[in-house]
Every structure is written in C-alpha cells, then in structure tokens.
PDB file of C-alpha atoms in Angstrom:
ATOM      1  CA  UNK A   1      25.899 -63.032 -41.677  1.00 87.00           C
ATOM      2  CA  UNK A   2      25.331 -65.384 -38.878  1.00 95.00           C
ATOM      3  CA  UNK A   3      27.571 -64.709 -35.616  1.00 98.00           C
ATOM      4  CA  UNK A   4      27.790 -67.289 -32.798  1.00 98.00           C
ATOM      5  CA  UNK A   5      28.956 -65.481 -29.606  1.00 98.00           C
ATOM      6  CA  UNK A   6      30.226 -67.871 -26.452  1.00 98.00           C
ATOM      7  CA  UNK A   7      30.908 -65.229 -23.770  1.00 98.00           C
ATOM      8  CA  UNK A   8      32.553 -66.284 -20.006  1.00 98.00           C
ATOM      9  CA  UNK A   9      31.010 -69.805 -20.554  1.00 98.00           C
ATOM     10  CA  UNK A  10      31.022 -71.405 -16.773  1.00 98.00           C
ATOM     11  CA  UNK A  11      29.699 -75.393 -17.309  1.00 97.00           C
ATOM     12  CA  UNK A  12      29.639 -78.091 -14.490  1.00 96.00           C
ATOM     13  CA  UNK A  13      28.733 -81.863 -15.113  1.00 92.00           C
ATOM     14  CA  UNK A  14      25.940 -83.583 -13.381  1.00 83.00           C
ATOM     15  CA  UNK A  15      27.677 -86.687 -11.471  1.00 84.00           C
ATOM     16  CA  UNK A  16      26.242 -89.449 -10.254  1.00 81.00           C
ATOM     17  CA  UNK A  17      26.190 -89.261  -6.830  1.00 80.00           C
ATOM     18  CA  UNK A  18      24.112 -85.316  -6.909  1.00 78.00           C
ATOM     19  CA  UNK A  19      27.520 -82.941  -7.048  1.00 85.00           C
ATOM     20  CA  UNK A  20      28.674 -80.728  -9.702  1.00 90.00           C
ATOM     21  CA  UNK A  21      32.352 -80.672 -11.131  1.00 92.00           C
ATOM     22  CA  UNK A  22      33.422 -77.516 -13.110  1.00 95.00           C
ATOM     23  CA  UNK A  23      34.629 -78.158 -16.416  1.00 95.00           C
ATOM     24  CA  UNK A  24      34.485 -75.125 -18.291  1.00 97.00           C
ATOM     25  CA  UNK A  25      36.175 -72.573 -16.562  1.00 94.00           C
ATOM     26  CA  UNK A  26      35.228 -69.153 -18.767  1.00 96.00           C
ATOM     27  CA  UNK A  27      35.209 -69.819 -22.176  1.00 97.00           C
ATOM     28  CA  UNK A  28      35.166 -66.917 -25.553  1.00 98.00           C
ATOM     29  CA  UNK A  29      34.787 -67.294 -28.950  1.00 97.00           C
ATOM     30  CA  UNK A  30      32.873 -65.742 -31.656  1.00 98.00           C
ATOM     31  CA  UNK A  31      32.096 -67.903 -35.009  1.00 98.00           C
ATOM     32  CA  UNK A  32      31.023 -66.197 -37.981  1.00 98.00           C
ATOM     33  CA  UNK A  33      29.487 -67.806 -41.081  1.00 97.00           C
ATOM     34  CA  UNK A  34      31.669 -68.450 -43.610  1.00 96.00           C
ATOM     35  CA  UNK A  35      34.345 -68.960 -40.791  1.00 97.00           C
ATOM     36  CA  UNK A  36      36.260 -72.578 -40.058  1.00 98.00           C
ATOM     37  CA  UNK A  37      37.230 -72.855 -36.439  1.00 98.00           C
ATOM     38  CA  UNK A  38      38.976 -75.490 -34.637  1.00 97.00           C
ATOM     39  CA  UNK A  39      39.396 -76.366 -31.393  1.00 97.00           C
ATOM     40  CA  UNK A  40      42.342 -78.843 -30.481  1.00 96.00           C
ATOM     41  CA  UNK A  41      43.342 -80.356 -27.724  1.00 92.00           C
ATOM     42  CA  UNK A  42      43.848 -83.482 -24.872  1.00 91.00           C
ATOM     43  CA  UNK A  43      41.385 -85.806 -23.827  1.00 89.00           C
ATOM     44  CA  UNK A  44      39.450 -84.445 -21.108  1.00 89.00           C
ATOM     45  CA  UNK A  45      39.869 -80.829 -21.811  1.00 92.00           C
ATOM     46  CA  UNK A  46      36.412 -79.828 -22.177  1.00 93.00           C
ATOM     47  CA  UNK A  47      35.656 -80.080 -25.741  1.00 95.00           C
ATOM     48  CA  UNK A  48      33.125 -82.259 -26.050  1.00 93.00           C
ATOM     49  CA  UNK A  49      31.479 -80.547 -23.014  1.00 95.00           C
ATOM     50  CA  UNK A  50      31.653 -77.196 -24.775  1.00 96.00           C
ATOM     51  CA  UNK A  51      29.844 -78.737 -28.086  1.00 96.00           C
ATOM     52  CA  UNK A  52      26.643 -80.202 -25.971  1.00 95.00           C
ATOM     53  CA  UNK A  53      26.652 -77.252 -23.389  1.00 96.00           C
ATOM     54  CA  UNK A  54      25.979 -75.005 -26.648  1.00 97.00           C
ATOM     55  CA  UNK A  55      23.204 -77.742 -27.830  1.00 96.00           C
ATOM     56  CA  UNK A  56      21.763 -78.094 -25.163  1.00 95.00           C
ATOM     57  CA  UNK A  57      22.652 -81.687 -23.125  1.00 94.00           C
ATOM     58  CA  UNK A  58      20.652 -81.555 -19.843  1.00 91.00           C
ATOM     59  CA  UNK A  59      24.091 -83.054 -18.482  1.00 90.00           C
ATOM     60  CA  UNK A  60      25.558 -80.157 -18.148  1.00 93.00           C
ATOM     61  CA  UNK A  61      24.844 -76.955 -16.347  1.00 94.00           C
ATOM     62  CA  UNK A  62      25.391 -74.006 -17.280  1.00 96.00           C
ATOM     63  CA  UNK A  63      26.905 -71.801 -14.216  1.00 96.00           C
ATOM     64  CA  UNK A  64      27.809 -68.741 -15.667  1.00 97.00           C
ATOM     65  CA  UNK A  65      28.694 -66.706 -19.159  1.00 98.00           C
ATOM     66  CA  UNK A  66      26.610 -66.598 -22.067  1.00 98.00           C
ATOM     67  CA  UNK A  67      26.144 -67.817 -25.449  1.00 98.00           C
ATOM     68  CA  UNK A  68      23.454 -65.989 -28.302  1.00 98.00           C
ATOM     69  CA  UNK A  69      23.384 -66.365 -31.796  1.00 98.00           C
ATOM     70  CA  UNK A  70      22.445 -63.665 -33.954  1.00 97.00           C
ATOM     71  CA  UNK A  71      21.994 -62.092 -30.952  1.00 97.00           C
ATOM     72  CA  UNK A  72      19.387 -64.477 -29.194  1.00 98.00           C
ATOM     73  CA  UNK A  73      19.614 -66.171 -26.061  1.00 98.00           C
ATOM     74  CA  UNK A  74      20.517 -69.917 -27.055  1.00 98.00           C
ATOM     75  CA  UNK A  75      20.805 -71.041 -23.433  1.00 97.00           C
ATOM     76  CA  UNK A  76      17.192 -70.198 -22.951  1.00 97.00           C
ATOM     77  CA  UNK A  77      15.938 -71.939 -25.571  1.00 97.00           C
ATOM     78  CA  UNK A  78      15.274 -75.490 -25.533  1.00 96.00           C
ATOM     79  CA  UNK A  79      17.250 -78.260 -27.596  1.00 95.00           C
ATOM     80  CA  UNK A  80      14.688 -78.369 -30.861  1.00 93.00           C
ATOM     81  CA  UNK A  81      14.672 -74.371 -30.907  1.00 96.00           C
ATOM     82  CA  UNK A  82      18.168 -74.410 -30.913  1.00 97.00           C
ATOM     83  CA  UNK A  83      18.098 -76.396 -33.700  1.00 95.00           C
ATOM     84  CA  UNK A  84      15.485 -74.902 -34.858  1.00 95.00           C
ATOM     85  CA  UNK A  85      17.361 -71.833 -34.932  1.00 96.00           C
ATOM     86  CA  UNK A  86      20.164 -72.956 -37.116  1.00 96.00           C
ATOM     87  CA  UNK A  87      22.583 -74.531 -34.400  1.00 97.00           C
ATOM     88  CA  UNK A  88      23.839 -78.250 -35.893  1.00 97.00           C
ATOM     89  CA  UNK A  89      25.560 -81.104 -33.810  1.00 96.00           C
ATOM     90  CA  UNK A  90      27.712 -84.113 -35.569  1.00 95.00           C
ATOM     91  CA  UNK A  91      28.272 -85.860 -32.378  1.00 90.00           C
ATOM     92  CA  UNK A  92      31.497 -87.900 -32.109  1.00 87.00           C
ATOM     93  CA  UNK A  93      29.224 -91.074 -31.253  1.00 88.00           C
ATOM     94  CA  UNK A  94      25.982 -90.618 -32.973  1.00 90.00           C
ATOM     95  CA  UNK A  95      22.846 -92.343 -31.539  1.00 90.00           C
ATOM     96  CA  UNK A  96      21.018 -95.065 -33.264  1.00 90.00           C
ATOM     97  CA  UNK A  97      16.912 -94.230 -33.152  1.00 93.00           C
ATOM     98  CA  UNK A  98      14.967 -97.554 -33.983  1.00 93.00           C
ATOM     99  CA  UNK A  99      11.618 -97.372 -36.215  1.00 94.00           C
ATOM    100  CA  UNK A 100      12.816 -93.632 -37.759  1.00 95.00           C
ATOM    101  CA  UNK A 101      14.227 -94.670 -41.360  1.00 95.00           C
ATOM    102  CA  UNK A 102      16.734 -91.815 -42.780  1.00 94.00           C
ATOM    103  CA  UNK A 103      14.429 -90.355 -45.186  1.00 93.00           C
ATOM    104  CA  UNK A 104      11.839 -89.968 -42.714  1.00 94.00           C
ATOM    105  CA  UNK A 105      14.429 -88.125 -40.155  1.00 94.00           C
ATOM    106  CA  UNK A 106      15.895 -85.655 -42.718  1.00 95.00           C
ATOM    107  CA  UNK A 107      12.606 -85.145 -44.023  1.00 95.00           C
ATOM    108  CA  UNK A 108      11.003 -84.289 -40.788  1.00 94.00           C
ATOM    109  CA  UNK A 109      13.905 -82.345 -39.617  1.00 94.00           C
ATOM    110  CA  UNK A 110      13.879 -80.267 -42.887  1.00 94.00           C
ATOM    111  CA  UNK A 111      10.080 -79.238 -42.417  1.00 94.00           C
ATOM    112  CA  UNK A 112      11.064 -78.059 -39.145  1.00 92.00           C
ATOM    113  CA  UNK A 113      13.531 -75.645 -40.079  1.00 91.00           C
ATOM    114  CA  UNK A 114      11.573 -74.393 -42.983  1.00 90.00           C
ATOM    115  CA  UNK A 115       7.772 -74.715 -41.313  1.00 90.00           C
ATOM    116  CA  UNK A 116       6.445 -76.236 -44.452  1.00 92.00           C
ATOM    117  CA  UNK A 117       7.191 -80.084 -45.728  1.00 92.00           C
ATOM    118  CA  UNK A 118       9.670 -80.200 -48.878  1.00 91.00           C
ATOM    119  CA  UNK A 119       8.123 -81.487 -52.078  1.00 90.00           C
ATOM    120  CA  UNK A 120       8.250 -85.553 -51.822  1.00 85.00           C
ATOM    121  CA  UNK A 121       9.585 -85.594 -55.935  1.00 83.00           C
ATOM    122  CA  UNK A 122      12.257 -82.954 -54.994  1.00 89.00           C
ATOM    123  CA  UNK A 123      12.802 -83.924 -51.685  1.00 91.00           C
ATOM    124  CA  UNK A 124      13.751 -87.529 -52.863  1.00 90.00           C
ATOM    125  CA  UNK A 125      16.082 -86.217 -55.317  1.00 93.00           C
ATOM    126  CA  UNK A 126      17.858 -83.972 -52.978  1.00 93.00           C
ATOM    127  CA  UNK A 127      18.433 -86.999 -50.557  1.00 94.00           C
ATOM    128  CA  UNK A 128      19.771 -89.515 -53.360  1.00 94.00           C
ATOM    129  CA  UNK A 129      22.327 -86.585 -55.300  1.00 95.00           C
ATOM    130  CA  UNK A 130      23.039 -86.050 -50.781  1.00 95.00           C
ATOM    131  CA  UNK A 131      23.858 -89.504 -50.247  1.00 95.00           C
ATOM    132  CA  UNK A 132      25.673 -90.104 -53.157  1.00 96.00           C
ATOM    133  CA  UNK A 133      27.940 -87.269 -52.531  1.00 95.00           C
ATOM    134  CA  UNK A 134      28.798 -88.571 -49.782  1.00 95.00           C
ATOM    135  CA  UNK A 135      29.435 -92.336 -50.967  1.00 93.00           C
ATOM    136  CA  UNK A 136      26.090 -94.089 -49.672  1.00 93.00           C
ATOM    137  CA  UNK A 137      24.000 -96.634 -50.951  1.00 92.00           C
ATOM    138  CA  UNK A 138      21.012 -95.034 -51.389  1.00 91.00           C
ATOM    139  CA  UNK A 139      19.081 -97.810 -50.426  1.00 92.00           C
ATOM    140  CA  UNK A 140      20.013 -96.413 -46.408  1.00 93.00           C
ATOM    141  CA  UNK A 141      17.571 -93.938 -47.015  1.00 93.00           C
ATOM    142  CA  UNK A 142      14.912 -96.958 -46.201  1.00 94.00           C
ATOM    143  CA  UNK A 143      17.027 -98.085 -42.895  1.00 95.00           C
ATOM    144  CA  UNK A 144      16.455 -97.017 -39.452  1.00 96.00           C
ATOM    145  CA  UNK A 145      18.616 -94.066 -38.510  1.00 95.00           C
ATOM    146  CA  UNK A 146      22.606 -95.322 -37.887  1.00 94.00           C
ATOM    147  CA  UNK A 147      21.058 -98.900 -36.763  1.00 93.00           C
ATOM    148  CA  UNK A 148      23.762-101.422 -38.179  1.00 91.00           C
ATOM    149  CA  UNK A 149      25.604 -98.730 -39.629  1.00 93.00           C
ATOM    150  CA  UNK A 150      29.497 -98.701 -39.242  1.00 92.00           C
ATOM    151  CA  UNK A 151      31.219 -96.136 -37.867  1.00 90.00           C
ATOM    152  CA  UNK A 152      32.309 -94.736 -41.178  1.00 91.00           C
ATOM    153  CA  UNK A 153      28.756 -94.648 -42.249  1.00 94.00           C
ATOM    154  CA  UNK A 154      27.632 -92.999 -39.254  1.00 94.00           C
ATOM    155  CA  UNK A 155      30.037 -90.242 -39.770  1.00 94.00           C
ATOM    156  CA  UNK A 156      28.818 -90.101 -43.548  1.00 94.00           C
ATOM    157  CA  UNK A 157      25.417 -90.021 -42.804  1.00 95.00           C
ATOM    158  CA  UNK A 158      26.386 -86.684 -40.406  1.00 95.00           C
ATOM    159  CA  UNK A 159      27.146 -85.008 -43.663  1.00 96.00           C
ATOM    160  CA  UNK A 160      24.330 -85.546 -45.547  1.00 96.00           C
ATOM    161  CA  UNK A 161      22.370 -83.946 -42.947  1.00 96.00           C
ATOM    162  CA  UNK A 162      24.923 -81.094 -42.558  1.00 96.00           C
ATOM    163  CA  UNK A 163      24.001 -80.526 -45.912  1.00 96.00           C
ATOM    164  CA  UNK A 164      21.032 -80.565 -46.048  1.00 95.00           C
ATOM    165  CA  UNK A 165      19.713 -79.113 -43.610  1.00 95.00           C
ATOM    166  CA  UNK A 166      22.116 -76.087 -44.108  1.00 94.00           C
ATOM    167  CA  UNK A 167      22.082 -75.433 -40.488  1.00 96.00           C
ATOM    168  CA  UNK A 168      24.044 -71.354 -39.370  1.00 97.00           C
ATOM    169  CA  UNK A 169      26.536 -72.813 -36.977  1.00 98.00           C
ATOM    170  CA  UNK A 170      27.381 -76.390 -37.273  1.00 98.00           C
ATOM    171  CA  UNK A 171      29.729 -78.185 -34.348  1.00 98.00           C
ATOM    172  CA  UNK A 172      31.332 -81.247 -35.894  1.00 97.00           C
ATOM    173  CA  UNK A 173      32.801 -82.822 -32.544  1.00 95.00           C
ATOM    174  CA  UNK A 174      35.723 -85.344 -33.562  1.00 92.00           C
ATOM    175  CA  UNK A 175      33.789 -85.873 -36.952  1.00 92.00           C
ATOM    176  CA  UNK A 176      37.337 -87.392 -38.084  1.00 91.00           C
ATOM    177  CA  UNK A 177      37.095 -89.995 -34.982  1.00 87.00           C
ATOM    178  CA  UNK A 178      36.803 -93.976 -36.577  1.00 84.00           C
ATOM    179  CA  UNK A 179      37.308 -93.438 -40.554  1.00 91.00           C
ATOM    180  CA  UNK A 180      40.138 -94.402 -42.587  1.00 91.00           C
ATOM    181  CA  UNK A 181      41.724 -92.881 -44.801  1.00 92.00           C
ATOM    182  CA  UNK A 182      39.164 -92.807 -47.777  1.00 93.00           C
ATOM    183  CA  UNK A 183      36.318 -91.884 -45.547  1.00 93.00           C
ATOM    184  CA  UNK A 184      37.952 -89.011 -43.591  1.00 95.00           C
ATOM    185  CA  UNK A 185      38.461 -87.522 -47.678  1.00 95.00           C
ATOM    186  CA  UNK A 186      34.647 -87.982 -48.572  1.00 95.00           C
ATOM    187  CA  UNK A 187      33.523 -86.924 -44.907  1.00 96.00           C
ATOM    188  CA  UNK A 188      36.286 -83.546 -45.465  1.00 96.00           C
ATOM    189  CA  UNK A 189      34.644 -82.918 -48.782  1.00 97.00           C
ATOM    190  CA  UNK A 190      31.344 -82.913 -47.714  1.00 96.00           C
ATOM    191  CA  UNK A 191      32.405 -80.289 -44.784  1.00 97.00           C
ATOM    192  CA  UNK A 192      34.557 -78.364 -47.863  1.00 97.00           C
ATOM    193  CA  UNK A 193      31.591 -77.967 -49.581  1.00 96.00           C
ATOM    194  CA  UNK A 194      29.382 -76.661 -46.860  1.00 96.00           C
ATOM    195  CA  UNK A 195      32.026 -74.009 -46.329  1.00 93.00           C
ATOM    196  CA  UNK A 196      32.346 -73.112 -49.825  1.00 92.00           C
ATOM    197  CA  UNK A 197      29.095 -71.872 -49.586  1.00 91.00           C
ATOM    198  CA  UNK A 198      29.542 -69.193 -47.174  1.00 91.00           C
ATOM    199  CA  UNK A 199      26.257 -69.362 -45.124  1.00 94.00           C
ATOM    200  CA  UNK A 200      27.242 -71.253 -42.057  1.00 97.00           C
ATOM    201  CA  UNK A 201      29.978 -71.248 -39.674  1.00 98.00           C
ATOM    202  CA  UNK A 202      32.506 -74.260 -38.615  1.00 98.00           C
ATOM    203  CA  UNK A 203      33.252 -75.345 -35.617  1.00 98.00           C
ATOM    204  CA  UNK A 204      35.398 -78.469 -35.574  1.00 97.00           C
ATOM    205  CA  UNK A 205      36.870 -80.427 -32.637  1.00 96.00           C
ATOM    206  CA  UNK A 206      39.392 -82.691 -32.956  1.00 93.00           C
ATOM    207  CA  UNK A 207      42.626 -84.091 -31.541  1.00 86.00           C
ATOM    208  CA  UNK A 208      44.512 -84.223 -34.414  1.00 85.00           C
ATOM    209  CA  UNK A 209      45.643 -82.426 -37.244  1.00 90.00           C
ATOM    210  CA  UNK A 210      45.302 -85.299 -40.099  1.00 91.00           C
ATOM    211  CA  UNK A 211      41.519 -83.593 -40.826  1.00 94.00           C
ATOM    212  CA  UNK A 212      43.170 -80.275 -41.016  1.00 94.00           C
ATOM    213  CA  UNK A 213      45.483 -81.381 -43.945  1.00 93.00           C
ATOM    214  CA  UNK A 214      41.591 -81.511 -46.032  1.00 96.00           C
ATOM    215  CA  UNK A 215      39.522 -78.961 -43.827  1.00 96.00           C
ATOM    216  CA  UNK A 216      41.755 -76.439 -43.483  1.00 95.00           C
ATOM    217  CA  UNK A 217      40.781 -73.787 -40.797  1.00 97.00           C
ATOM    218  CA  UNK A 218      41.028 -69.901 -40.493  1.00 97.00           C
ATOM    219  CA  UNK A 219      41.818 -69.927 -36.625  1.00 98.00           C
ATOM    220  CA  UNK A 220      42.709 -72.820 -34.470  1.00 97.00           C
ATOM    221  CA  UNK A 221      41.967 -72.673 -30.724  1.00 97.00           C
ATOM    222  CA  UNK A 222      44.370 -75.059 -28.266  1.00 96.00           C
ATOM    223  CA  UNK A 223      41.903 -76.075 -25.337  1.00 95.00           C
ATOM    224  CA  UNK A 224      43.207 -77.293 -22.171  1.00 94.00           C
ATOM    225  CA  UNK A 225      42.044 -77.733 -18.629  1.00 92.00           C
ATOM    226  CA  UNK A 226      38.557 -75.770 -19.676  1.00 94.00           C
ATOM    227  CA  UNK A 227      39.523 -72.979 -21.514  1.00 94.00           C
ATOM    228  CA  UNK A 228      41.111 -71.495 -24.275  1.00 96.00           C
ATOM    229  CA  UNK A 229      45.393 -70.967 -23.748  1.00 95.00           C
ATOM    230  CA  UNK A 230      46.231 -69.725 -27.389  1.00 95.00           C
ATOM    231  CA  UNK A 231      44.951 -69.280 -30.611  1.00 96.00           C
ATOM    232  CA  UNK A 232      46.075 -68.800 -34.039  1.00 97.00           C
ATOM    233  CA  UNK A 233      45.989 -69.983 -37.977  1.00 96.00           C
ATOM    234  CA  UNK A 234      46.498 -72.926 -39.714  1.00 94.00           C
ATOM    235  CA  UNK A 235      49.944 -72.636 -38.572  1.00 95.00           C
ATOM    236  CA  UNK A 236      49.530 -73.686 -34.968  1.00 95.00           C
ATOM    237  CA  UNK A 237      47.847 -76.930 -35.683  1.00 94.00           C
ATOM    238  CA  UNK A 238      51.120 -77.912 -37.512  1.00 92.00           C
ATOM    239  CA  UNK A 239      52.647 -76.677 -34.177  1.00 93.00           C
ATOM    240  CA  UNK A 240      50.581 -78.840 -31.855  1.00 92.00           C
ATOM    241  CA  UNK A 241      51.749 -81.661 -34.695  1.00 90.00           C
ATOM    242  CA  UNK A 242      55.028 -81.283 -33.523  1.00 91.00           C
ATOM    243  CA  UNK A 243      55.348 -80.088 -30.103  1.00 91.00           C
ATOM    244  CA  UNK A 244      52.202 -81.628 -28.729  1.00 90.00           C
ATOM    245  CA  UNK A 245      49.988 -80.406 -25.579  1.00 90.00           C
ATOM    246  CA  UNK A 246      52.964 -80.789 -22.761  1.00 89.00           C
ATOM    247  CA  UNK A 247      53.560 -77.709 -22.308  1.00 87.00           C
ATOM    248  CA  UNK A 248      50.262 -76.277 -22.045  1.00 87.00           C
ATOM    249  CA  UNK A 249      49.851 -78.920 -19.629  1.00 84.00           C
ATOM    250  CA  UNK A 250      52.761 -78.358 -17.211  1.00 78.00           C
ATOM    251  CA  UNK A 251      51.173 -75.015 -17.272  1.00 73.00           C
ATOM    252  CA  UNK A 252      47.740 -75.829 -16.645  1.00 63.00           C
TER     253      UNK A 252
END
C-alpha cells in the first residue's frame, strides 16, 4: 500500500521582483492508497500551492518540512521522477502542448512509467474503451493535447490519463472547476472508478462541496491561511456548506 507523507511542509513563492512570500506555513498529512482526501477551503489559502510544491513547480520553494512517498525523498527528485514514481497532477488549468497529439502523450507517458512501450493493438484499444468512458470523441486521440479543447474537455481528458496511467497518489486540484452539471457526473465517475480500485490514493482540492455529493471522501481537511485548522469526515464538508470559512478566518 502506497503512503504519501507531507511532514512540516514550509513553501514560499518566487515573486517578481527577487523576494520570497511564505505561503505554506507547516503543513501534515498522510494519504494512503485506497484513501479519498479533500482539502477545502478560500481562495488564496494555499491549496493550489500545496498541489505543485508536491509536483514539483520550480515556483515555489520549498523552505522547510518534508514530503516522501513510500518512503522516498520526493522533494529531491525532479518533476518526471516524481511522476515517474507514481505522483499524478490534474491541474485546475491544464496546459495546451502544440504538435503532441493525445495518443502520442498517453502513450509516451505510459512507457515511462512501465520502461517498456505498450502494445500499439492493445494500447489503441485501451485509449478508445478510456475515452469513451469518459464521453470523448475518439477522434481527440488524433488532436494536439487540450489545443481547442473546452474546458469540460480538458477536465475529461484529465481522467483518461488518471486512468490510465494508474498513477499511486493522484492530486486532482479543483478538477470540478468549469463543468456543468453533466460533466462534473462523468468527470466524478471516472475519479469513482479509480478509487474503486484500491491502488492509488485521492487527493482532491476544491472549494465546494457540489463534487463531494459524487466523490465522496473519507477525511476532509479545511485549509486556511497555509495550513490545516480542522479535519474530519464527510460530515464537515456539509458543515463548510452551511457555515462557510468565516470563522476560520476571523481566526486566522
């Protein structure tokens, strides 16, 4: 069983103008596969900064704590051995790479995990059952990675690599950010089934609790100001529903 370990985690953001301003101020939490987490809370709390501090974004620098999975170092490692290692990242705005068609990413990607190229005849089956699942034409697997793709099918496409690729720990920051109604269902499926599966560990960020009603989670986490102020079950995010963040903030 796969354990992600964040221990202490100190993180500062690389402005502009050459200083540093602390934004995680000592963070803990250990993930385990087969475990959902989320982490809720305000904008500018230092979610998104603890998602690409644990992949790797040369933004941000790491000024104390530690993170290991499975008991290795993951802040010494570079961004493709993280990945490499089984960390995943569904960013909240995922990047558009021009002259990389889908099936060339996911295939590349998947040889690097494994160390050996998938079978093109299997391979190409995988990705068409992948997409489908997840409501895409297949005929995306032929267009440039998320270049003209909607928001929605952005968010989609995530999904289909979370899948897979089958990745230990996967960080789905505000996957639920942009879709309506019928996409947040498909997108929540496709993280349902991934967790039905047992093998990797959940860590989803959001604001609200309307993906939580489909993805429901085993602990919930309530962020503010750069660290963690409470945790609990499913029962807190119905909490923060109704109470919101104020008081955690008055606090803060």
């Amino acid at each position: 069983m796969s354990v992600l370990e964040i221990r202490d985690l100190q993180v500062s953001v690389k402005l502009p103008e050459g200083e540093r301003k602390p934004i995680l101020s000592g963070v803990t939490l250990t993930v385990r596969a087969g475990e959902t987490h989320a982490i809720m809370g305000p904008n500018g709390s230092g979610k998104s900064t603890l998602a690409y501090s644990i992949a790797g974004h040369p933004r941000y620098e790491i000024t104390g704590g530690t993170v290991t999975l499975d008991g290795a170092d993951v802040l010494a490692m570079t961004v493709d051995e993280r990945a490499r290692a089984g960390l995943f990242l569904a960013m909240q705005y995922p990047v558009e790479v021009p002259g990389v068609s889908v099936a060339n990413f996911l295939r590349t990607a998947k040889t690097a995990l494994d160390g050996e190229a998938p079978k093109l005849r299997t391979w190409g089956k995988e990705l068409r059952e992948g997409m489908d699942r997840l409501g895409m034409d297949p005929a995306f697997a032929q267009r440039n990675v998320n270049e003209g793709f909607s928001g929605g099918e952005k968010k989609r496409h995530e999904i289909v690599q979370l899948e897979l690729l089958k990745p230990k720990i996967a960080i789905l920051d505000e996957t639920d950010s942009g879709l309506d109604i019928d996409a947040l269902r498909v997108v929540s499926a496709g993280v349902n089934r991934v967790r039905e599966d047992g093998d990797t560990g959940i860590l989803l960020i959001t604001h609200y609790t309307r993906i939580l009603r489909y993805v429901q989670p085993d602990y919930v986490h309530v962020f503010v100001a750069g660290r963690i102020v409470e945790e609990g079950g499913p029962e807190l995010a119905d909490k923060l529903e109704a109470e919101g963040y104020e008081r955690y903030l008055t606090t803060a």
